[in-house]
Coordinates of C-alpha atoms in Angstrom, one line a residue:
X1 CA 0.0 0.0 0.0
X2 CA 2.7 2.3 0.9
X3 CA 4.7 1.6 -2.5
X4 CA 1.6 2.5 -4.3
X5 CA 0.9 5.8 -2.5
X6 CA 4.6 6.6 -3.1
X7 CA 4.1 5.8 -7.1
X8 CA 1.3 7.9 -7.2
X9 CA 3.1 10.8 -6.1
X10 CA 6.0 10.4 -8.1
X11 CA 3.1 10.5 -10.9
X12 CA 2.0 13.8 -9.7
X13 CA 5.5 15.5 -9.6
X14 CA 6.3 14.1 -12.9
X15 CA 3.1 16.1 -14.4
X16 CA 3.9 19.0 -12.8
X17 CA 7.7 19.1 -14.2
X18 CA 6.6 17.8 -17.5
X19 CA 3.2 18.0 -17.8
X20 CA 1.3 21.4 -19.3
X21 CA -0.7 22.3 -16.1
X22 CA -0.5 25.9 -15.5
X23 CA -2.7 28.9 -16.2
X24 CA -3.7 32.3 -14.6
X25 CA -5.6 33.6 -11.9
X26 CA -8.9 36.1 -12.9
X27 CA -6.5 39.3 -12.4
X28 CA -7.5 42.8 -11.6
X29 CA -7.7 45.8 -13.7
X30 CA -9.3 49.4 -12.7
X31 CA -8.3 51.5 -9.7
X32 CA -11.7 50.9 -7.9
X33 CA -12.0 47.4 -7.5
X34 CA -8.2 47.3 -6.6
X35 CA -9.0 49.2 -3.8
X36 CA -12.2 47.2 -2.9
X37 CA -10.7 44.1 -2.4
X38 CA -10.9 43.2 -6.1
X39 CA -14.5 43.0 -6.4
X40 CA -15.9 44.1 -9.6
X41 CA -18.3 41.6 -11.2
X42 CA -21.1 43.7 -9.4
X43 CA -19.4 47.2 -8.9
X44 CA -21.6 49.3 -11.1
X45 CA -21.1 52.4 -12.8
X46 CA -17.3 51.0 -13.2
X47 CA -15.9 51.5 -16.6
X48 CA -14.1 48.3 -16.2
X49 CA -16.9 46.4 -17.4
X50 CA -15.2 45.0 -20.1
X51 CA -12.5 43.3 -17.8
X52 CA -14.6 42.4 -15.0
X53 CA -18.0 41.6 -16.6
X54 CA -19.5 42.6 -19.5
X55 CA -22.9 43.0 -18.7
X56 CA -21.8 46.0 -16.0
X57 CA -21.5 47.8 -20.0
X58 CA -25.5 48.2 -20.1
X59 CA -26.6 48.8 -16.2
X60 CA -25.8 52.3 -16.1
X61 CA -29.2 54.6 -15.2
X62 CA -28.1 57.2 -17.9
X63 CA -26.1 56.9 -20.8
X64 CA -22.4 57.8 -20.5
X65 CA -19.2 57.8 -22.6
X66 CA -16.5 56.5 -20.4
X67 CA -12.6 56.8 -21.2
X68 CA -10.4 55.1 -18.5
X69 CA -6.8 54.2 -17.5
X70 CA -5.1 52.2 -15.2
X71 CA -1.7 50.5 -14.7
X72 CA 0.0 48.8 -12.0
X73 CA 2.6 46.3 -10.9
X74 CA 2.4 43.6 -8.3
X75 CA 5.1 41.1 -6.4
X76 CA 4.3 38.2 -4.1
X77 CA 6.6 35.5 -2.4
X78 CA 7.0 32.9 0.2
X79 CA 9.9 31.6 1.9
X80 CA 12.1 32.3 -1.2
X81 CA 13.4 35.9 -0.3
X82 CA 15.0 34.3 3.1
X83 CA 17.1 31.4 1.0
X84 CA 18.2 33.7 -1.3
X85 CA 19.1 36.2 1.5
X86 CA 21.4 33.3 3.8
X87 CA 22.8 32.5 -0.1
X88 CA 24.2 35.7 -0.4
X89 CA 25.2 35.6 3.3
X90 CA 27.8 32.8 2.1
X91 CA 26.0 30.0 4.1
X92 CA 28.1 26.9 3.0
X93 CA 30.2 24.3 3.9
X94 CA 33.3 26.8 4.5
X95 CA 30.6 27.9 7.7
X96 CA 30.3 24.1 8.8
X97 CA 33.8 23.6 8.7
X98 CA 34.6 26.9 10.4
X99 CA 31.8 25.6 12.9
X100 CA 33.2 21.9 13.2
X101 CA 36.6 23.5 14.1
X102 CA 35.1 25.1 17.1
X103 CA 33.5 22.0 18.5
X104 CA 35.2 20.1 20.9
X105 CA 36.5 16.6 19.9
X106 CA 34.0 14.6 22.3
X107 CA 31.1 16.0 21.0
X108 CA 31.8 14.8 17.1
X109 CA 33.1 11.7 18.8
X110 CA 29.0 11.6 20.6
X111 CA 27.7 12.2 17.2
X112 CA 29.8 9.1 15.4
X113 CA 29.1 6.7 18.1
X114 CA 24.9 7.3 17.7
X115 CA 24.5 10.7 19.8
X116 CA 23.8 14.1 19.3
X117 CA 25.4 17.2 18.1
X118 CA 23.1 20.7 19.1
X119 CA 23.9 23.6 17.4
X120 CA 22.9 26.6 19.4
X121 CA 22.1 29.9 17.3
X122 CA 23.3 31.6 20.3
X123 CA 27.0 30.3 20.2
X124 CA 28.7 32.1 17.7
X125 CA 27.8 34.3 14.5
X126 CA 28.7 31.2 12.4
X127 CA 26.3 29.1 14.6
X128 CA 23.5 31.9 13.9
X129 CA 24.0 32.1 10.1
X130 CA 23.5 28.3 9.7
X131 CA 20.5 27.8 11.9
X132 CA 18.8 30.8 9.6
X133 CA 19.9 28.6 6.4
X134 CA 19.0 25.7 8.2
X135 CA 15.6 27.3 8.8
X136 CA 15.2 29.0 5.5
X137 CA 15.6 25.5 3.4
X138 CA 13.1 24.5 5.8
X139 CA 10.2 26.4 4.8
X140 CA 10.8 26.5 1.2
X141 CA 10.7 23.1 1.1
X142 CA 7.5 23.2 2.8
X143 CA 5.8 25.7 0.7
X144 CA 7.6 28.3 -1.6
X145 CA 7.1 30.8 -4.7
X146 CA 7.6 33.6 -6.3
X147 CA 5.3 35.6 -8.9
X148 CA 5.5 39.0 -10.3
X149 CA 2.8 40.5 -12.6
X150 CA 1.8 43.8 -14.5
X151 CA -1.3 44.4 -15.6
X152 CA -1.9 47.4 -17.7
X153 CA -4.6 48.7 -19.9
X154 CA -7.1 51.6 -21.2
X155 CA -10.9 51.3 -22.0
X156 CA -13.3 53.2 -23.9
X157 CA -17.6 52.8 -23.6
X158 CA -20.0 54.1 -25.1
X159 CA -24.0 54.0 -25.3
X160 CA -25.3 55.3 -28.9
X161 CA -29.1 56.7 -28.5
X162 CA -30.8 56.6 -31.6
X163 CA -34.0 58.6 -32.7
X164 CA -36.7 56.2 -32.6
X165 CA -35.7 53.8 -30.7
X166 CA -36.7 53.5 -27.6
X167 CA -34.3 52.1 -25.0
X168 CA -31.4 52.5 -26.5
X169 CA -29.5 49.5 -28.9
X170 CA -27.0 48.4 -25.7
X171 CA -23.3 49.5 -25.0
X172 CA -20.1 48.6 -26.9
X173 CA -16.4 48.5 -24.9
X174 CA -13.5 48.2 -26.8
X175 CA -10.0 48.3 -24.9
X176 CA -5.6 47.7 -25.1
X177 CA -4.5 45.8 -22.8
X178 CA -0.6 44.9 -22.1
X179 CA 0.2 42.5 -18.8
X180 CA 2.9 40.0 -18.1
X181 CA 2.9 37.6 -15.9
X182 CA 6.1 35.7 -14.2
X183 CA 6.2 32.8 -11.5
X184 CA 9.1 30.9 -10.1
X185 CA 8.6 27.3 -7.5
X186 CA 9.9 24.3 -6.6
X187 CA 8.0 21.3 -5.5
X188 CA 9.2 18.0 -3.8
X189 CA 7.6 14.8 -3.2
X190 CA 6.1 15.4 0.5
X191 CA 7.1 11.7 1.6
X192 CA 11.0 12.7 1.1
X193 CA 11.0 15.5 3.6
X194 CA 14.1 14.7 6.2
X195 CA 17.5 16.5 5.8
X196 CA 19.5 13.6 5.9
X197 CA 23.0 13.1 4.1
X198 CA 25.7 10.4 3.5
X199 CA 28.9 11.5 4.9
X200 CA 30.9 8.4 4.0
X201 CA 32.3 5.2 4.9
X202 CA 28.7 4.1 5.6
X203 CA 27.3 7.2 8.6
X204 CA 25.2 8.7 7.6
X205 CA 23.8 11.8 9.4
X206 CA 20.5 13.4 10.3
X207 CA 19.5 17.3 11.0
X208 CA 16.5 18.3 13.0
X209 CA 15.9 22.4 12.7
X210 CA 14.4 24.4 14.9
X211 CA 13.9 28.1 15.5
X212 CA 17.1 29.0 17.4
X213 CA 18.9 25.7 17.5
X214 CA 19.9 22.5 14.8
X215 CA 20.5 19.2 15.9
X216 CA 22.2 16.7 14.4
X217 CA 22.1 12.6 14.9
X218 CA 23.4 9.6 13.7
X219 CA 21.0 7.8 10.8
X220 CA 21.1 4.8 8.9
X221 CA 20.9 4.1 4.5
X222 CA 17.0 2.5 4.8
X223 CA 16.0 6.5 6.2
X224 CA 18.1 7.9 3.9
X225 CA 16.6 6.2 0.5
X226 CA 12.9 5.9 2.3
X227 CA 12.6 9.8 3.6
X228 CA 15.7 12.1 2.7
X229 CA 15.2 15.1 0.0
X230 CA 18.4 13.6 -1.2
X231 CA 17.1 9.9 -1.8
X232 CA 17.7 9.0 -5.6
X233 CA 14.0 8.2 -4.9
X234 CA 12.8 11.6 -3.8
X235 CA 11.5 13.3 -7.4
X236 CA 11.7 16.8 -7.4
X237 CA 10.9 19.2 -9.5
X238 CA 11.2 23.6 -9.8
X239 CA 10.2 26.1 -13.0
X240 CA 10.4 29.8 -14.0
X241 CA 8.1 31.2 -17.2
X242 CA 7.1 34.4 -17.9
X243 CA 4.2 35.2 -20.1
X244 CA 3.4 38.6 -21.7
X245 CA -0.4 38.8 -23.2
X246 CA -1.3 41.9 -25.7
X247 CA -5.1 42.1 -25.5
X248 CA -7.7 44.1 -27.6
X249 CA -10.6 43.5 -26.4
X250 CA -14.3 44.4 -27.6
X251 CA -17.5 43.9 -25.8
X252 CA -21.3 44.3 -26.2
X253 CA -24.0 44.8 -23.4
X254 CA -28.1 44.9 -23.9
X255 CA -29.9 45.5 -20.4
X256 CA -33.2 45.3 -20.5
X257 CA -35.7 47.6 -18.1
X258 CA -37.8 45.0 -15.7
X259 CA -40.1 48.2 -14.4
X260 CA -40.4 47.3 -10.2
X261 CA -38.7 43.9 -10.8
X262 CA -35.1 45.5 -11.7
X263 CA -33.1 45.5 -14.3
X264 CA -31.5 43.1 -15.8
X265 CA -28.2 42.8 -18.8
X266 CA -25.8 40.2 -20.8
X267 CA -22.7 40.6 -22.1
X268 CA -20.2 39.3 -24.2
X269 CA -16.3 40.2 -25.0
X270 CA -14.3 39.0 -27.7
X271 CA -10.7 39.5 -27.2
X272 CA -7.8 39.3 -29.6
X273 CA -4.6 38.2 -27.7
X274 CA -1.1 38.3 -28.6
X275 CA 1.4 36.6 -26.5
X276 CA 5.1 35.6 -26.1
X277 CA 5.8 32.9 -23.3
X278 CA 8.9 32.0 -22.3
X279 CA 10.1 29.6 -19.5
X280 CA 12.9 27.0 -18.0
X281 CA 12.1 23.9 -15.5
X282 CA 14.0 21.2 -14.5
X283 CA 13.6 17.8 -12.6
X284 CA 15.4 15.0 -11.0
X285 CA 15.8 12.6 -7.9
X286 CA 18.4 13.4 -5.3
X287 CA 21.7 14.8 -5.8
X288 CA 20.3 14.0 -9.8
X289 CA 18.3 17.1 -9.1
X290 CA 20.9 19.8 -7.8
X291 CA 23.2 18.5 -10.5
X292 CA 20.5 19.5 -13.4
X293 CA 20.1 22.7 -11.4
X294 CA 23.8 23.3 -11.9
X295 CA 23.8 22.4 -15.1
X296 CA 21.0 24.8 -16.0
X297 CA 22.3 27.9 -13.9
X298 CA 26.0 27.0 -15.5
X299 CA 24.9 27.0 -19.3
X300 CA 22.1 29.5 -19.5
X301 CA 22.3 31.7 -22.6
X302 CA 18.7 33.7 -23.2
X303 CA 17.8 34.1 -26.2
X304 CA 14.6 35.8 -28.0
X305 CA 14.4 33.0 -30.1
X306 CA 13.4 31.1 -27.2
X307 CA 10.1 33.1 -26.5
X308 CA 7.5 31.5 -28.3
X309 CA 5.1 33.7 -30.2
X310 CA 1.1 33.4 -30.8
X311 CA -1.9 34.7 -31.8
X312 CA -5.2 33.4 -30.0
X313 CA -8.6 34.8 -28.8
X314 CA -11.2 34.9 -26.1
X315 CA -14.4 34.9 -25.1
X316 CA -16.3 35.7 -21.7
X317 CA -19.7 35.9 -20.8
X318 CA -21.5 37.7 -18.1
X319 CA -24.9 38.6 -16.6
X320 CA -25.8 41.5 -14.3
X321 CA -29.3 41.8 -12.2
X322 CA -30.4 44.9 -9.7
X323 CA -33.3 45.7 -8.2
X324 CA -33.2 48.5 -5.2
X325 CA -29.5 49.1 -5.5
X326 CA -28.8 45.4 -5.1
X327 CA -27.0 43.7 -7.8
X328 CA -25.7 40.1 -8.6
X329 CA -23.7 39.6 -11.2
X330 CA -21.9 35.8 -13.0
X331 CA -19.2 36.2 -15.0
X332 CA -17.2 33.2 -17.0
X333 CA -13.9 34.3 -18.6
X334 CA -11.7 32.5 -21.1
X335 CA -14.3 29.9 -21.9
X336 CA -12.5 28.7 -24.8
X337 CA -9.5 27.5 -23.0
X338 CA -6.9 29.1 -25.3
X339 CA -3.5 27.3 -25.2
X340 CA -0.2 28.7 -24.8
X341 CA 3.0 27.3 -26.0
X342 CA 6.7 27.1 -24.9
X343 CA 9.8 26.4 -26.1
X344 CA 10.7 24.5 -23.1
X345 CA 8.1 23.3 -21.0
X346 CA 4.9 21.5 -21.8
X347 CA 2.0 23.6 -23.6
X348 CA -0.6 25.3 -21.1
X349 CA -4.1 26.5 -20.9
X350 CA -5.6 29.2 -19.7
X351 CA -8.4 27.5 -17.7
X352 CA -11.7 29.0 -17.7
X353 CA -12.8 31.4 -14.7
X354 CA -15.7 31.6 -13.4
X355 CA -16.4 34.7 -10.5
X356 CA -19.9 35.7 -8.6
X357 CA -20.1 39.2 -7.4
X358 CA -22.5 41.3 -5.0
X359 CA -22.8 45.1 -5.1
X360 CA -25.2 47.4 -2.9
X361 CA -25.4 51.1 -4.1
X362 CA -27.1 54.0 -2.2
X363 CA -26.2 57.6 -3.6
X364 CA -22.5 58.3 -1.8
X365 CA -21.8 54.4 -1.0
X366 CA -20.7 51.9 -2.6
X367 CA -20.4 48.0 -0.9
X368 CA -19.0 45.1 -3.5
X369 CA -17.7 41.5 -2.8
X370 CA -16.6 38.8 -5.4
X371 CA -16.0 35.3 -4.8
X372 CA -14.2 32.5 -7.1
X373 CA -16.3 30.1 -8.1
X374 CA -13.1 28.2 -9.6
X375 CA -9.9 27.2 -8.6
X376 CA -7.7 28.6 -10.8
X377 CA -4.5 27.4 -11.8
X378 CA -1.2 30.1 -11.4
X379 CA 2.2 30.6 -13.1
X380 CA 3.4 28.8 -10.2
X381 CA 3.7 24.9 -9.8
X382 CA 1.0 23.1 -8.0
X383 CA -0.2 26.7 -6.5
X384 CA -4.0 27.5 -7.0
X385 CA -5.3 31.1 -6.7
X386 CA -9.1 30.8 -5.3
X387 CA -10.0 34.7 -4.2
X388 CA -12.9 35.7 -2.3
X389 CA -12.9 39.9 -1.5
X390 CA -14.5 42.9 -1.0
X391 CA -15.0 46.8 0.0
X392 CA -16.8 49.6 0.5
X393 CA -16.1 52.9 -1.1
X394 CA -16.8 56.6 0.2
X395 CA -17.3 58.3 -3.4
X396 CA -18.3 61.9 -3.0
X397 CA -17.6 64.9 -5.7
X398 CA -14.1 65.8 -5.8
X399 CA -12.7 63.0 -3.5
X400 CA -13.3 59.4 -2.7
X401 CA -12.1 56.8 -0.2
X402 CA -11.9 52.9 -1.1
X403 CA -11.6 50.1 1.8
X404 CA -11.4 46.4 1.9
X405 CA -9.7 43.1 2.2
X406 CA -9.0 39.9 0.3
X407 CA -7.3 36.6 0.3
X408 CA -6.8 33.3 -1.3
X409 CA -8.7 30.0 0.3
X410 CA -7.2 27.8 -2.3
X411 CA -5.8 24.6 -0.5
X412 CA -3.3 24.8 -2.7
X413 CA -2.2 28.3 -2.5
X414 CA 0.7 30.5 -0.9
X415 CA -1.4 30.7 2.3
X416 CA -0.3 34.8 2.6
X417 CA -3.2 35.4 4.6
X418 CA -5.7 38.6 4.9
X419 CA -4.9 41.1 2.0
X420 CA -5.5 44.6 2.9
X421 CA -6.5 47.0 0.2
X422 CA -7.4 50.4 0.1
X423 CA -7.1 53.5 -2.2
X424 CA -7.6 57.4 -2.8
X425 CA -9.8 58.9 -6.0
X426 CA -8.5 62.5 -6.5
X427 CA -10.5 65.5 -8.2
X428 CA -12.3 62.5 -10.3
X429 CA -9.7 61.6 -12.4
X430 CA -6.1 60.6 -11.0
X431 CA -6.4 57.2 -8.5
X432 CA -3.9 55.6 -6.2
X433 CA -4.6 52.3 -4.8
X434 CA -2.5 49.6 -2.7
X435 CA -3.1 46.1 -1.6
X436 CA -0.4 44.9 1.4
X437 CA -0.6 41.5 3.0
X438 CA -0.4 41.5 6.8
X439 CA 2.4 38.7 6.4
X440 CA 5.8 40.2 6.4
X441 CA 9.4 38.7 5.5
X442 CA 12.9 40.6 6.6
X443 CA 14.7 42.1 3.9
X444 CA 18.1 41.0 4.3
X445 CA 16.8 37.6 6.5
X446 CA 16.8 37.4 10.5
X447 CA 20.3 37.2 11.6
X448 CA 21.7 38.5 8.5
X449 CA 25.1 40.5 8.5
X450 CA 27.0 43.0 6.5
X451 CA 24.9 44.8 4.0
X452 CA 22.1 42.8 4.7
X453 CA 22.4 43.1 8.6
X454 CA 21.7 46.4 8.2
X455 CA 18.4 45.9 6.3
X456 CA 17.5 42.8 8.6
X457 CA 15.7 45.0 11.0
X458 CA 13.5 46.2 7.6
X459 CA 10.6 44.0 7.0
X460 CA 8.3 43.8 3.8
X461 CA 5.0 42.7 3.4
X462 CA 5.0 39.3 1.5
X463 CA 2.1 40.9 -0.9
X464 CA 2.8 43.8 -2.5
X465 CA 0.9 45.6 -5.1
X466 CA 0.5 49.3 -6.6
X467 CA -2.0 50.7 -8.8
X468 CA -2.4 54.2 -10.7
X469 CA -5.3 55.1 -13.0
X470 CA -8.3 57.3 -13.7
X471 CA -11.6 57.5 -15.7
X472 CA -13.6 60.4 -18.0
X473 CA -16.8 60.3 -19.1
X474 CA -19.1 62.1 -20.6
X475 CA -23.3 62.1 -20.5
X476 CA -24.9 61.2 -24.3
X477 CA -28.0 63.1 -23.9
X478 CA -30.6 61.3 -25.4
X479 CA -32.1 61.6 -28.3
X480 CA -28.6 60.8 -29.6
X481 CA -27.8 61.4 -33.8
X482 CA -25.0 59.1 -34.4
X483 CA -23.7 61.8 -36.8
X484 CA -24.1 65.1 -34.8
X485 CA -21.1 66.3 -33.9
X486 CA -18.9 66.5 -31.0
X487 CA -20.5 69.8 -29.9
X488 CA -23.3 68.5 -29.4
X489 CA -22.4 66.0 -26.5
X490 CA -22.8 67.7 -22.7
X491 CA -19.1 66.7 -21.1
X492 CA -18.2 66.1 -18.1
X493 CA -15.7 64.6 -15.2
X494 CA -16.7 61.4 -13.0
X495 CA -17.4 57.8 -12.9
X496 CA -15.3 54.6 -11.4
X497 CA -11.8 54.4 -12.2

């Protein structure tokens, strides 16, 4: 029984290392539902309609001609910045041997002849920087990753009145979008999860790490092939891609007037997409595995003619209903699945997402939540991205205030915890919004030194994310002549950015 569970996991890290299983999360674009905790599915009177849900195009009370803007950059991680900060430390062997030359003779002797060696963080600056390593390797073998993504983009709406026709003929979006998306992970099999190493002549030795100490004790060769990360058994496997996406999107809207039982609208975006991916992964058993990694890091030579060009397209779906302010609103994005290719890793597909928002509006407030009704696969192996968040925003003439929270329930996920978001509107047209996690991570790593002892005491939020944008618009007041001219529209300032 136990072979067989061990089989099938070796099956599951051997599809994630060679198998096409990646795809992205459902994003956020527009200042306003960056600041709400990314809800936008039900935000209305948002000009980011054609992002969110397309039937938000068509639920406007009057007719407007929105313009808007937003760009931004975002950067998540766990338990890589602290590796990479004891790397650049120097943690090595050159500390263990510095450290071994410190010990006294009876204590190695202890160790050899089945004891234990403790290795107090307290003893010696050497003695620190190795129980930070020790508990840095740690946690990114428990969980780890890295992603970094930019999502950019500008929108225009508008809702032609005819003469004669009563209720309009619906609202058309059309957009340019321009975001990249870049994720780095390893995974190991979660049965080979002890530190244990051969020395020679047959010891072989064990390390238990914890928080200010590391001990070490005396193992044998069935732990070391049935549990170590260095087993030639132990199948592990770690990638880095990057994808950029061009996007033009267009979208249509029809609402339709219910009288005292709401209203009600359906929308639909086509989107042409343009994309270059480009990525690197390697796998292995063992001491097999850091000798591919090696090999990789030693003859890497980028080259453009690695990224992998494309042209696809897209299609999402949405419906919007209000009555009394309330609103509900479905939206399914990417329902066609479009595939991506590499030049080095398996193809992947950009898995259909599938969101369910609530909104409440009453004159100067605004309330919005959205929850995932998929799991949606990331840039990142075997991480899931499952978002369920929300907000209230404060919008009054010249000035409005945006509040709320967010965070990921995927199993699967990086498990950064309660997302804080919030944001700023400014005379109606320039927006600043930030989402922090409450999870933080020391710059230069706890017990760093030199350069990086001087940032230790400087901690980061593990989620990090900036936003700037805006919106115009403009009132179409009905009845509308396609072919008046620009004179003849009434202008003004406003909206959801």
């Amino acid at each position: 029984m136990k072979g067989e569970i061990a089989v099938r996991k070796t099956l599951v890290l051997c599809a994630l290392a060679c198998g096409g299983l990646e795809g992205l999360e459902f994003g956020e674009m527009g200042n306003t539902s960056f600041g709400m905790g990314g809800a936008g599915v039900a935000l209305e009177n948002s000009a980011w309609g054609l992002y969110y849900n397309p039937a938000l195009l068509d639920m406007d009370e009057c007719s407007k001609a929105k313009l808007g803007y937003s760009f931004g950059i975002g950067v998540r991680e766990k338990n890589i910045l602290p590796l990479v900060s004891s790397a650049l430390q120097g943690s090595s062997l050159d500390d263990l041997t510095q450290l071994a030359e410190q010990l006294p003779p009876q204590a190695l002797q202890s160790l050899v002849q089945g004891g234990t060696l403790s290795i107090d963080a307290a003893q010696s600056p050497t003695a620190q920087t190795i129980v930070n390593a020790g508990n840095a390797l740690k946690d990114f073998l428990k969980l780890n990753g890295l992603h970094v993504d930019s999502q950019n983009g500008i929108v225009v709406q508008i809702s032609p009145k005819l003469k004669n026709h009563k209720g309009g003929i619906g609202t058309f979006s059309i957009g340019v979008f321009a975001s990249l998306f870049a994720g780095a992970s390893a995974v190991t099999n979660p049965r080979y999860h002890q530190l244990i190493a051969p020395l020679g002549h047959g010891f072989y030795a064990g390390a238990q790490i914890n928080k200010d100490s590391l001990t070490l004790s005396q193992s044998n060769q069935s732990a070391f092939l049935n549990s170590s990360l260095l087993s030639p058994y132990a199948n592990n496997a770690a990638r880095v891609q990057a994808l950029g996406i061009g996007a033009v999107p267009f979208a249509y809207a029809k609402g339709f007037d219910l009288k005292k039982a709401g209203r009600i609208a359906f929308g639909v975006t086509f989107k042409y997409l343009y994309t270059l991916s480009y990525g690197l992964g390697f796998s292995g058993a063992g001491q097999a595995f850091i000798a591919n990694a090696e090999n990789l890091l030693s003859n890497f030579s980028f080259s453009t003619q690695d990224m992998v060009r494309q042209s696809h397209f897209g299609l999402d779906l949405g419906g919007a209903y209000r009555i009394k302010g309330f609103m509900v609103g479905l939206v399914g994005k990417y329902l066609n699945a479009p595939k991506i290719r590499y030049a080095h890793l398996p193809n992947m597909r950009i898995d259909p997402q599938v969101r369910l928002g609530l909104g409440y509006r009453w004159k100067w407030l605004n309330l919005a939540m959205d929850f995932d009704l998929t799991s949606n696969q990331t840039m990142m192996l075997d991480k899931r991205s499952q978002m369920i968040g929300g907000g209230v925003m404060f919008n009054w003439k010249w000035f409005a205030l945006k509040l709320g929270a967010m965070g990921n329930v995927a199993k699967e996920g990086l498990h950064q915890g309660v997302i804080l978001t919030g944001g700023i509107r400014l005379f109606k047209v320039i927006d600043f919004s930030v989402q922090s996690g409450l999870q933080t991570v020391a710059l230069g790593g706890s017990g760093a030194q030199g350069i990086l002892g001087s940032l230790a005491s400087m901690k980061l939020p593990n989620y990090l994310a900036f936003r700037v944008g805006g919106v115009g618009s403009g009132s179409l007041k009905p009845p509308y002549n396609l072919h008046s001219r620009l004179s003849d529209r009434q202008l003004f300032v406003g909206g959801h950015s």
